[in-house]
mmCIF file of N, CA and C in Angstrom:
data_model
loop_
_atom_site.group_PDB
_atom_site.id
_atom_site.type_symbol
_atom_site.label_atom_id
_atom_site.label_comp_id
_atom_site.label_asym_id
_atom_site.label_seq_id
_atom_site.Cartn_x
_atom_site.Cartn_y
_atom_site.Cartn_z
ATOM 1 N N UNK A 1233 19.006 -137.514 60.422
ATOM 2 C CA UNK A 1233 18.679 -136.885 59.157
ATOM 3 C C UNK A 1233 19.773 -135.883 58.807
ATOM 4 N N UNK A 1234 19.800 -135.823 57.439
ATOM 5 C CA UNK A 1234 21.193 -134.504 57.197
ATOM 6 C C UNK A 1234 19.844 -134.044 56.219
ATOM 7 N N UNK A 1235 21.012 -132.193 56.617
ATOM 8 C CA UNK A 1235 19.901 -131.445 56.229
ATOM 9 C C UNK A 1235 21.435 -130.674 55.406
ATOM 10 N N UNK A 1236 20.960 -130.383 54.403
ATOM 11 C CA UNK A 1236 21.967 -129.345 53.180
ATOM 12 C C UNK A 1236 21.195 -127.894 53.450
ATOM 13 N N UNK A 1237 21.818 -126.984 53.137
ATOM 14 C CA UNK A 1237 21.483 -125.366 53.119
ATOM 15 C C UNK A 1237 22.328 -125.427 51.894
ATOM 16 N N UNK A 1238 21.128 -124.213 50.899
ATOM 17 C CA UNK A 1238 21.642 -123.574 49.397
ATOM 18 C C UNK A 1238 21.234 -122.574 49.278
ATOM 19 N N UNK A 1239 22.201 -121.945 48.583
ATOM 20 C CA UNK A 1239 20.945 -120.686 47.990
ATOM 21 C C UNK A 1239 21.434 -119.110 48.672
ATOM 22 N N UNK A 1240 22.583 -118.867 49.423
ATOM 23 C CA UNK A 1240 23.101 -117.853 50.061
ATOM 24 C C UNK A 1240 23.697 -117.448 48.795
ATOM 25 N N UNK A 1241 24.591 -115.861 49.224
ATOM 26 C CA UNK A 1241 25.151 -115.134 48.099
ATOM 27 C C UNK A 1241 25.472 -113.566 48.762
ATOM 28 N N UNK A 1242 26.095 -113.274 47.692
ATOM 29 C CA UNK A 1242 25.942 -111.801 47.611
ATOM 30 C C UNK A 1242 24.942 -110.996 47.277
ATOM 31 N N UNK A 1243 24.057 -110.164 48.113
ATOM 32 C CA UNK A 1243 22.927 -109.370 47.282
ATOM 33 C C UNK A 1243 23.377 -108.057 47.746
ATOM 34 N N UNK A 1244 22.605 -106.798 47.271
ATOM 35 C CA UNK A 1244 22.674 -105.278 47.354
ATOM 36 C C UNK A 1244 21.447 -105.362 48.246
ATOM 37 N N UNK A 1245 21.292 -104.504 49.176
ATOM 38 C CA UNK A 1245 20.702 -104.231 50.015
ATOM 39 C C UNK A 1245 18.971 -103.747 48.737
ATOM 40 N N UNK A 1246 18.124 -104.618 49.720
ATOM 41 C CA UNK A 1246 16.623 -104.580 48.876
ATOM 42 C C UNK A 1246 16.622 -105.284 47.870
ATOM 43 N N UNK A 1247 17.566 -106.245 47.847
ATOM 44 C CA UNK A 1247 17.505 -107.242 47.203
ATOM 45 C C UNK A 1247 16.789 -108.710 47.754
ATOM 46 N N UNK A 1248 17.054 -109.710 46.661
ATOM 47 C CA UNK A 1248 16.061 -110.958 47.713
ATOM 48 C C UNK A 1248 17.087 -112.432 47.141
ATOM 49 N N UNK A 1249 17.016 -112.924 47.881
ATOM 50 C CA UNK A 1249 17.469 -114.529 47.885
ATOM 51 C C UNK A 1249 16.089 -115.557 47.973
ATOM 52 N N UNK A 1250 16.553 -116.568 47.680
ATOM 53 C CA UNK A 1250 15.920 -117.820 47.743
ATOM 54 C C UNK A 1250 16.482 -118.817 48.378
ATOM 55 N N UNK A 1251 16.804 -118.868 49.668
ATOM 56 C CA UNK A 1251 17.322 -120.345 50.219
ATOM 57 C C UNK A 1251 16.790 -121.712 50.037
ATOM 58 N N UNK A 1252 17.140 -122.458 50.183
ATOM 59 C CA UNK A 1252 16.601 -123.540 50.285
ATOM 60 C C UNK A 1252 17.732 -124.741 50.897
ATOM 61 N N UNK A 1253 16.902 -126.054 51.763
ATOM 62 C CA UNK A 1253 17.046 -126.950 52.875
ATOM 63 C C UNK A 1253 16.603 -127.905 52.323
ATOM 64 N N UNK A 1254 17.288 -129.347 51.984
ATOM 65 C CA UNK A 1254 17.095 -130.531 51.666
ATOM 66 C C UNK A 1254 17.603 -131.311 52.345
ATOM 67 N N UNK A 1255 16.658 -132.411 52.992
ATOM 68 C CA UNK A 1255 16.698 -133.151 53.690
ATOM 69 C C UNK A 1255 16.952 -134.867 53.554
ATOM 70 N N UNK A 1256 17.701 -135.348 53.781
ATOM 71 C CA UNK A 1256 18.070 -136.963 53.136
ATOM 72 C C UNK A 1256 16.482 -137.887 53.450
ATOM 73 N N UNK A 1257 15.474 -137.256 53.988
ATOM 74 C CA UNK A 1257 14.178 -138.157 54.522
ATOM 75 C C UNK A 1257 13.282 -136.963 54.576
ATOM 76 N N UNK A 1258 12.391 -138.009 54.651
ATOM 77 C CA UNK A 1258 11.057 -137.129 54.669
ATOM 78 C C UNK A 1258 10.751 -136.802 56.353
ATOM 79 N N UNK A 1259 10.402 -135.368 56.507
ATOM 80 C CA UNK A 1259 10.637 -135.077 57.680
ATOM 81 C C UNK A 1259 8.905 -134.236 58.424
ATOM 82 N N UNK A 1260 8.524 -134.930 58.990
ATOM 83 C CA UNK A 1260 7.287 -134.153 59.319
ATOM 84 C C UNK A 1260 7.550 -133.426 60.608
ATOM 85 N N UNK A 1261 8.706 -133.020 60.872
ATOM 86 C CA UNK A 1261 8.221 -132.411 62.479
ATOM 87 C C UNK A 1261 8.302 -130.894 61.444
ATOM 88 N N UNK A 1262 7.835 -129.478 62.413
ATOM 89 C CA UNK A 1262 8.558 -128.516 61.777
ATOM 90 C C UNK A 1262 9.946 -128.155 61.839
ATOM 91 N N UNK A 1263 9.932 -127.568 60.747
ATOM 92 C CA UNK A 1263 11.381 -127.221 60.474
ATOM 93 C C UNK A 1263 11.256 -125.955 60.710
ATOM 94 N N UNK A 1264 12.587 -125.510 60.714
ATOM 95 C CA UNK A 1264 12.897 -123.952 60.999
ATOM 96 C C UNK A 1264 14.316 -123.737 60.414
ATOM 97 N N UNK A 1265 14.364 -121.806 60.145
ATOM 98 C CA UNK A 1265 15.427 -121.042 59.998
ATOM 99 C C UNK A 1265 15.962 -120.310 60.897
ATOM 100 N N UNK A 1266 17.355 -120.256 61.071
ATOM 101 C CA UNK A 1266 17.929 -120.221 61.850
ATOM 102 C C UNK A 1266 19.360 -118.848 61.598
ATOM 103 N N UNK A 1267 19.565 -118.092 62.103
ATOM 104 C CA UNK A 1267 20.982 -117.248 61.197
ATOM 105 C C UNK A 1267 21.936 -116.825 62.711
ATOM 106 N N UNK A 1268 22.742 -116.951 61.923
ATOM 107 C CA UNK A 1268 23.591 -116.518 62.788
ATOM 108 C C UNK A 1268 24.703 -115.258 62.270
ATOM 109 N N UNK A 1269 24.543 -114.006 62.904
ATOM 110 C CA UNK A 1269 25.631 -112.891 62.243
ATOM 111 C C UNK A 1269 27.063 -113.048 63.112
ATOM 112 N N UNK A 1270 28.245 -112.484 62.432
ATOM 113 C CA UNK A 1270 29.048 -112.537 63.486
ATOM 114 C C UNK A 1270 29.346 -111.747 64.693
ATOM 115 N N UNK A 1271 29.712 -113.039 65.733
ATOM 116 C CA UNK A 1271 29.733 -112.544 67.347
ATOM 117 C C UNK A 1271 28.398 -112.359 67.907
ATOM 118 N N UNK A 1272 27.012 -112.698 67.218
ATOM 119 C CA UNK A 1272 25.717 -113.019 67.649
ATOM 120 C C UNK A 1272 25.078 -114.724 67.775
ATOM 121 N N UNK A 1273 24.223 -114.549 68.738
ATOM 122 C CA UNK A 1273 23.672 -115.907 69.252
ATOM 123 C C UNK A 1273 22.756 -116.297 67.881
ATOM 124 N N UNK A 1274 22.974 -117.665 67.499
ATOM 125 C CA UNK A 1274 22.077 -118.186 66.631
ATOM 126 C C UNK A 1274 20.360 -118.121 66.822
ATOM 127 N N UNK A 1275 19.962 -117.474 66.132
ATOM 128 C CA UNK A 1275 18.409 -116.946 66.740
ATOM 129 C C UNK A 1275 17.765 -117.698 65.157
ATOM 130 N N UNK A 1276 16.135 -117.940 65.805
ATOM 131 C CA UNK A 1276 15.605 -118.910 64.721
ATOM 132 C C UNK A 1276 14.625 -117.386 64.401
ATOM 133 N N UNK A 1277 14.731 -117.689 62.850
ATOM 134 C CA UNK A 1277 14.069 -116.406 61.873
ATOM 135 C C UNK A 1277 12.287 -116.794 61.502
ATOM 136 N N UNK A 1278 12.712 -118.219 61.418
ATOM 137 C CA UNK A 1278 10.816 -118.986 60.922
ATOM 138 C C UNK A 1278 10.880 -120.075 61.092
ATOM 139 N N UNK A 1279 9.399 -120.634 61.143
ATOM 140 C CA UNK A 1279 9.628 -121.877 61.145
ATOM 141 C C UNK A 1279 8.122 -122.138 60.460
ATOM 142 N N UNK A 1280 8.267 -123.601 60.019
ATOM 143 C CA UNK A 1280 6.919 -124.229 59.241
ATOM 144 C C UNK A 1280 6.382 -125.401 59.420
ATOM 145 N N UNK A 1281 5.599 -125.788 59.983
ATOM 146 C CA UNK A 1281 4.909 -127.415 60.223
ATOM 147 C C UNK A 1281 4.485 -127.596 58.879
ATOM 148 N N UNK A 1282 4.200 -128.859 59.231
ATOM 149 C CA UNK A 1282 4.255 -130.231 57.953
ATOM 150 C C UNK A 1282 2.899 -129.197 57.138
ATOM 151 N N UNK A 1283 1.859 -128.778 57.494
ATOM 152 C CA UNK A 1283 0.788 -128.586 56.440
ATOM 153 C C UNK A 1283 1.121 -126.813 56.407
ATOM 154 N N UNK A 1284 1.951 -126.707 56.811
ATOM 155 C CA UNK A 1284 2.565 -125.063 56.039
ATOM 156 C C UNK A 1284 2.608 -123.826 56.848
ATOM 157 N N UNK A 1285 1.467 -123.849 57.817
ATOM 158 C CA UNK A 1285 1.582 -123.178 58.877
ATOM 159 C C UNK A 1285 2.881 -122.431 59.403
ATOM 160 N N UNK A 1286 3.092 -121.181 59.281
ATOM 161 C CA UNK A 1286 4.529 -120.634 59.321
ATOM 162 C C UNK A 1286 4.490 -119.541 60.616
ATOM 163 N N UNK A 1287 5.704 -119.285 61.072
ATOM 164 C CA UNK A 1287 5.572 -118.261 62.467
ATOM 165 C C UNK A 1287 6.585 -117.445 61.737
ATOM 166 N N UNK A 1288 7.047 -116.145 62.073
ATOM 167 C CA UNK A 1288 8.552 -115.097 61.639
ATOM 168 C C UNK A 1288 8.643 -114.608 63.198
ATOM 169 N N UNK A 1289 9.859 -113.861 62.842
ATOM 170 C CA UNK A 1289 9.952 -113.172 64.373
ATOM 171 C C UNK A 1289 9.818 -111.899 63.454
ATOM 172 N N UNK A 1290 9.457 -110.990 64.688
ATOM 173 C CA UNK A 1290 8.961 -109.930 64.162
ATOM 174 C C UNK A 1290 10.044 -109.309 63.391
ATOM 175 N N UNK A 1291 11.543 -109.159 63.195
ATOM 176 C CA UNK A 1291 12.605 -108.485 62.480
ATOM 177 C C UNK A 1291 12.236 -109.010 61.058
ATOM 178 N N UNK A 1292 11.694 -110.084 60.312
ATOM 179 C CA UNK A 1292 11.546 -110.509 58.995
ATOM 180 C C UNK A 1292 9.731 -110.079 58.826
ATOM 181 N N UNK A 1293 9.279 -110.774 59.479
ATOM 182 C CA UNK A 1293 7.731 -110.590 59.237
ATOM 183 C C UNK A 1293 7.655 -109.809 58.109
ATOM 184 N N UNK A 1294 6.737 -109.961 57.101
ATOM 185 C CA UNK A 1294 6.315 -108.966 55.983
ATOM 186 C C UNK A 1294 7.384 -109.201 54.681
ATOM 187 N N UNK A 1295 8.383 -109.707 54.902
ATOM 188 C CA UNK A 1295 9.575 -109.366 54.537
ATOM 189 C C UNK A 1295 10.556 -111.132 53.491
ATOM 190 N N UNK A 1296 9.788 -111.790 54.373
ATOM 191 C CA UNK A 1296 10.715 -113.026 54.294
ATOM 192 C C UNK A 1296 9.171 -114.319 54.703
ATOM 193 N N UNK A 1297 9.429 -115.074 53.751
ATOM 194 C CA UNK A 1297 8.390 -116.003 53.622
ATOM 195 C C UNK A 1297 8.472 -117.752 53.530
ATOM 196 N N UNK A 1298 8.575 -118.440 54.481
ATOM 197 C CA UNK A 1298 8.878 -119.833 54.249
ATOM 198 C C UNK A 1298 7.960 -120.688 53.743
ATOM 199 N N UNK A 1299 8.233 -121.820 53.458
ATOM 200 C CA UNK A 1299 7.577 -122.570 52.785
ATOM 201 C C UNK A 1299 8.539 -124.310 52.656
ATOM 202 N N UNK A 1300 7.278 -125.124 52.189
ATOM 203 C CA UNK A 1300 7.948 -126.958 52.266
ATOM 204 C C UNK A 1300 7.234 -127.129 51.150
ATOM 205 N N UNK A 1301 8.545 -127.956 50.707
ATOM 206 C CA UNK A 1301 7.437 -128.555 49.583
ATOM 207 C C UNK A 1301 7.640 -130.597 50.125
ATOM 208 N N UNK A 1302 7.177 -130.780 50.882
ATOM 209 C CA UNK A 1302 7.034 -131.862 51.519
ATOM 210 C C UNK A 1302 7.763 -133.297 50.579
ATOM 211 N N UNK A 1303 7.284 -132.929 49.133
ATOM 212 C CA UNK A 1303 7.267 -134.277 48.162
ATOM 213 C C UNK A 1303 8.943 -134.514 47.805
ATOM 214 N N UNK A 1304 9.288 -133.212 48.047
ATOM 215 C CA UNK A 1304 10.906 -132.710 47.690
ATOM 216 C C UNK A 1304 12.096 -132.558 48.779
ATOM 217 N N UNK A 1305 11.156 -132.978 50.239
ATOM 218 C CA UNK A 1305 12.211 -132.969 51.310
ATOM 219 C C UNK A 1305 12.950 -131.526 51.543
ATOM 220 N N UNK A 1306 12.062 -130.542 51.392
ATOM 221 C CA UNK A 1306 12.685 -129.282 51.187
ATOM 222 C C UNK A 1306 12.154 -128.268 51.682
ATOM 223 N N UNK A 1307 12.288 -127.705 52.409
ATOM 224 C CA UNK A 1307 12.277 -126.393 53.170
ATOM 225 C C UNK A 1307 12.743 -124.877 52.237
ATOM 226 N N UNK A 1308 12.131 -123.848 52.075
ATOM 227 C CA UNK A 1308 12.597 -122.761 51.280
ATOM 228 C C UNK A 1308 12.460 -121.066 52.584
ATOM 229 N N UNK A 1309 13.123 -120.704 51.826
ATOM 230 C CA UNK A 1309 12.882 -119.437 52.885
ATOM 231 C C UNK A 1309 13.261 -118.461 51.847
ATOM 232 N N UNK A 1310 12.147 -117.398 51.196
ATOM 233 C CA UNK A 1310 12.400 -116.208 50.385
ATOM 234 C C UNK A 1310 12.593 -115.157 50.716
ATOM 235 N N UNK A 1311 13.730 -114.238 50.901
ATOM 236 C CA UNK A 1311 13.789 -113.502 51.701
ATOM 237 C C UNK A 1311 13.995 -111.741 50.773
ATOM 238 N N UNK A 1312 13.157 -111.127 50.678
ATOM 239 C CA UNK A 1312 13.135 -109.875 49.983
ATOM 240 C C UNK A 1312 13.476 -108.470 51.007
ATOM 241 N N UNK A 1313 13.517 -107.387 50.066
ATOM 242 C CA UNK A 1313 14.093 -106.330 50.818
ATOM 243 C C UNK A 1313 14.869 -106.716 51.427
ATOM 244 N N UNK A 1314 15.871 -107.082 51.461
ATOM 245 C CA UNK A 1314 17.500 -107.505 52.068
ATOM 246 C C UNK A 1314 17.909 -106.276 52.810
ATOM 247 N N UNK A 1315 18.514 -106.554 53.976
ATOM 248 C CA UNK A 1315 18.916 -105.173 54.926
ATOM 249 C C UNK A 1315 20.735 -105.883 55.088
ATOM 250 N N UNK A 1316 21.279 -104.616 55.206
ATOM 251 C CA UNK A 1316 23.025 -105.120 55.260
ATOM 252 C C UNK A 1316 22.939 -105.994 56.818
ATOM 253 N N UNK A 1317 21.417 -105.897 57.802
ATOM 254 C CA UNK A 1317 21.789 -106.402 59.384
ATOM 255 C C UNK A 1317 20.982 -107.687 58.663
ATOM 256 N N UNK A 1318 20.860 -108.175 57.855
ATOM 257 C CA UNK A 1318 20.399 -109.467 57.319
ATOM 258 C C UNK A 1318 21.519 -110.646 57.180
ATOM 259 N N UNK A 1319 22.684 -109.830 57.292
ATOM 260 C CA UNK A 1319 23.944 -110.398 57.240
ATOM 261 C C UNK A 1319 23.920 -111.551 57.821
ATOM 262 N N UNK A 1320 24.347 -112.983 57.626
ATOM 263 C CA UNK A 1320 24.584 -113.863 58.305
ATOM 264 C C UNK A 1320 24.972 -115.436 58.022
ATOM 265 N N UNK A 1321 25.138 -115.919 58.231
ATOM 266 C CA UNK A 1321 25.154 -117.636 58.341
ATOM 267 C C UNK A 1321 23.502 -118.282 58.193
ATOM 268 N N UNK A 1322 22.906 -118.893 57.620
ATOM 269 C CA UNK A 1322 21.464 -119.638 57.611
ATOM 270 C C UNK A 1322 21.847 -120.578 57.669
ATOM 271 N N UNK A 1323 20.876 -121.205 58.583
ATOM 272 C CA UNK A 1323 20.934 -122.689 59.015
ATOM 273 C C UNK A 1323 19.227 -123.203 59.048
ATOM 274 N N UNK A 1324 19.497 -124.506 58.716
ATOM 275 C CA UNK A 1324 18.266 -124.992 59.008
ATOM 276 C C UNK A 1324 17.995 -126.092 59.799
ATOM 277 N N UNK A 1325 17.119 -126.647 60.367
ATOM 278 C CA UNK A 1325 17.192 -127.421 61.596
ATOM 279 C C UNK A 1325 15.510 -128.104 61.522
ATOM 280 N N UNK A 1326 15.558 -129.594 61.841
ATOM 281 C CA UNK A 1326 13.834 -129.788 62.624
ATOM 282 C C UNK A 1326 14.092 -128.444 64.123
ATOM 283 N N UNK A 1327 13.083 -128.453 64.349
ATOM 284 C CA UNK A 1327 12.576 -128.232 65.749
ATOM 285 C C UNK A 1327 11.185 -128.341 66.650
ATOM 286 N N UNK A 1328 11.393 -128.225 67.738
ATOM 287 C CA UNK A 1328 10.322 -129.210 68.692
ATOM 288 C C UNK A 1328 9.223 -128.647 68.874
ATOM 289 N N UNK A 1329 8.821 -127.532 68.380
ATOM 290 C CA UNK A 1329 7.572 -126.811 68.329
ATOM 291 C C UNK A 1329 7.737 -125.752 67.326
ATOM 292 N N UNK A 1330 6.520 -125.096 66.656
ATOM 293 C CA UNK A 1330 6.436 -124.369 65.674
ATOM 294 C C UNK A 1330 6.523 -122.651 66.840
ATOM 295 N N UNK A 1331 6.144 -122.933 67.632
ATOM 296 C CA UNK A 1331 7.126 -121.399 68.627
ATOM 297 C C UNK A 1331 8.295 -121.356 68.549
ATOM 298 N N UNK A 1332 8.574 -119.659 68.343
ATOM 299 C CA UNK A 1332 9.787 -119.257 67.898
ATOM 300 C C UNK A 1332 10.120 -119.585 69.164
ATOM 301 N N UNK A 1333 9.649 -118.894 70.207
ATOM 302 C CA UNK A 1333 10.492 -118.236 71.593
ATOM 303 C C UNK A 1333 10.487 -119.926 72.317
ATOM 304 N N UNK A 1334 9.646 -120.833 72.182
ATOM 305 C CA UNK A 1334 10.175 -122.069 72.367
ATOM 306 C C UNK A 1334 10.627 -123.031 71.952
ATOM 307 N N UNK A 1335 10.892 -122.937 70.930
ATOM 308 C CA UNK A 1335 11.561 -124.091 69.818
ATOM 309 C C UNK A 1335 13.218 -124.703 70.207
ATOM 310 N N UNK A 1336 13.321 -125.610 70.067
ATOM 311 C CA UNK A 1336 14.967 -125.861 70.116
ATOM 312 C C UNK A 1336 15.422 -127.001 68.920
ATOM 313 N N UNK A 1337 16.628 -126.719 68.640
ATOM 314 C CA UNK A 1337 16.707 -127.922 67.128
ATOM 315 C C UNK A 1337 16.813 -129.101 67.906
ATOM 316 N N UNK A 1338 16.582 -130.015 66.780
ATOM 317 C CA UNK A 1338 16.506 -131.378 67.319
ATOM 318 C C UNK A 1338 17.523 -131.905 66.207
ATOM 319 N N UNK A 1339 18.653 -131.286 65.670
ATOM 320 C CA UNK A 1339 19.648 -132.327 64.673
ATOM 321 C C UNK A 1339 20.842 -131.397 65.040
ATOM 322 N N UNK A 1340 21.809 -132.066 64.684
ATOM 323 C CA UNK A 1340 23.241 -131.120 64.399
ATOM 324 C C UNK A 1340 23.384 -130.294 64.018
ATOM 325 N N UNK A 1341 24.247 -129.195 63.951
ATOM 326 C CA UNK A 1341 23.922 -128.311 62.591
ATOM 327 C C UNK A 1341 24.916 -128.382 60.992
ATOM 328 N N UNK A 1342 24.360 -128.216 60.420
ATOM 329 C CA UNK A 1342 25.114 -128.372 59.043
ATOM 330 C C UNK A 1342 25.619 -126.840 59.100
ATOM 331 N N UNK A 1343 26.152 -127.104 57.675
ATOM 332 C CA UNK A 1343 27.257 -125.774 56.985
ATOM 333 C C UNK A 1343 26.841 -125.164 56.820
ATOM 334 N N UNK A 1344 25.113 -124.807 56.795
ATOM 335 C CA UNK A 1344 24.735 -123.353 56.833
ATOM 336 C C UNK A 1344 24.955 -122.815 55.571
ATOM 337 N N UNK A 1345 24.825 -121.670 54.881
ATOM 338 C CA UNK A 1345 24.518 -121.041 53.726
ATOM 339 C C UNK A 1345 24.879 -119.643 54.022
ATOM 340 N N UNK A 1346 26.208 -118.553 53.442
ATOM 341 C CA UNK A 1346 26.639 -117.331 54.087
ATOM 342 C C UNK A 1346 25.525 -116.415 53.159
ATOM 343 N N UNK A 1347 24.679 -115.602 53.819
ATOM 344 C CA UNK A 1347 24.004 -114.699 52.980
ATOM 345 C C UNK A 1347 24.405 -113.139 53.157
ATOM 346 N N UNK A 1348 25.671 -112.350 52.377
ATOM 347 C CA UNK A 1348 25.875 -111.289 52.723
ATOM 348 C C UNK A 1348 25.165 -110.361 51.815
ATOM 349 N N UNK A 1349 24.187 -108.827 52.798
ATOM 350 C CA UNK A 1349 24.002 -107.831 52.086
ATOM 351 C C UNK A 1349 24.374 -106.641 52.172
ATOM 352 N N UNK A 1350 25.404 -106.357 50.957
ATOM 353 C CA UNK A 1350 26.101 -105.487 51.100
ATOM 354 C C UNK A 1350 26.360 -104.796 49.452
ATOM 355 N N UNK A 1351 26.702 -102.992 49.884
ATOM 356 C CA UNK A 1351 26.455 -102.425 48.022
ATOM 357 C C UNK A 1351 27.962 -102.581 47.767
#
């Protein structure tokens, strides 16, 4: 499966983006978000099974909200109050369980989406 990432940018800190992940197939395992800042380990931010069910790690929780729209092959991740340590690379990925702390991707990774927040 190829998976596209959109939707990164420039924002001002407390600002919000809209990512979004399109997928060439229809994909029922969960999917997940993924970022990577520089010189840090790629750490997964959320993730969402097929009927919507979503996990955060506690640094977004409250903050940042995923979502599928299944019919559209698409994965979204809204991410408000923007912090400059929000900084990073987004990636999106299936993965093998909807646990953060156990999940691992199950595809390649694509080009990712640069989301910098900065005034």
């Amino acid at each position: 499966v190829q998976l596209q990432a959109s939707g990164g940018g420039l924002v001002q800190p407390g600002g919000s983006l809209r990512l979004s992940c399109t997928a060439s197939r229809t994909i029922f395992n969960t999917m997940g978000w993924f970022r990577q800042a520089p010189g840090k380990q790629r750490d997964l931010v959320a993730s969402v099974a097929w009927l919507g069910n979503a996990n955060y790690a506690d640094s977004v929780k409250g903050r940042f909200t995923i979502s599928r729209d299944n019919d559209k092959n698409t994965v979204y991740l809204q991410m408000n109050s923007l912090k400059p340590e929000n900084t990073a690379v987004y990636y999106c990925n299936r993965i093998s369980t909807p646990s953060l702390m156990a999940a691992r991707p199950l595809d390649s990774w694509g080009q990712g989406t640069q989301v910098t927040v900065s005034s």
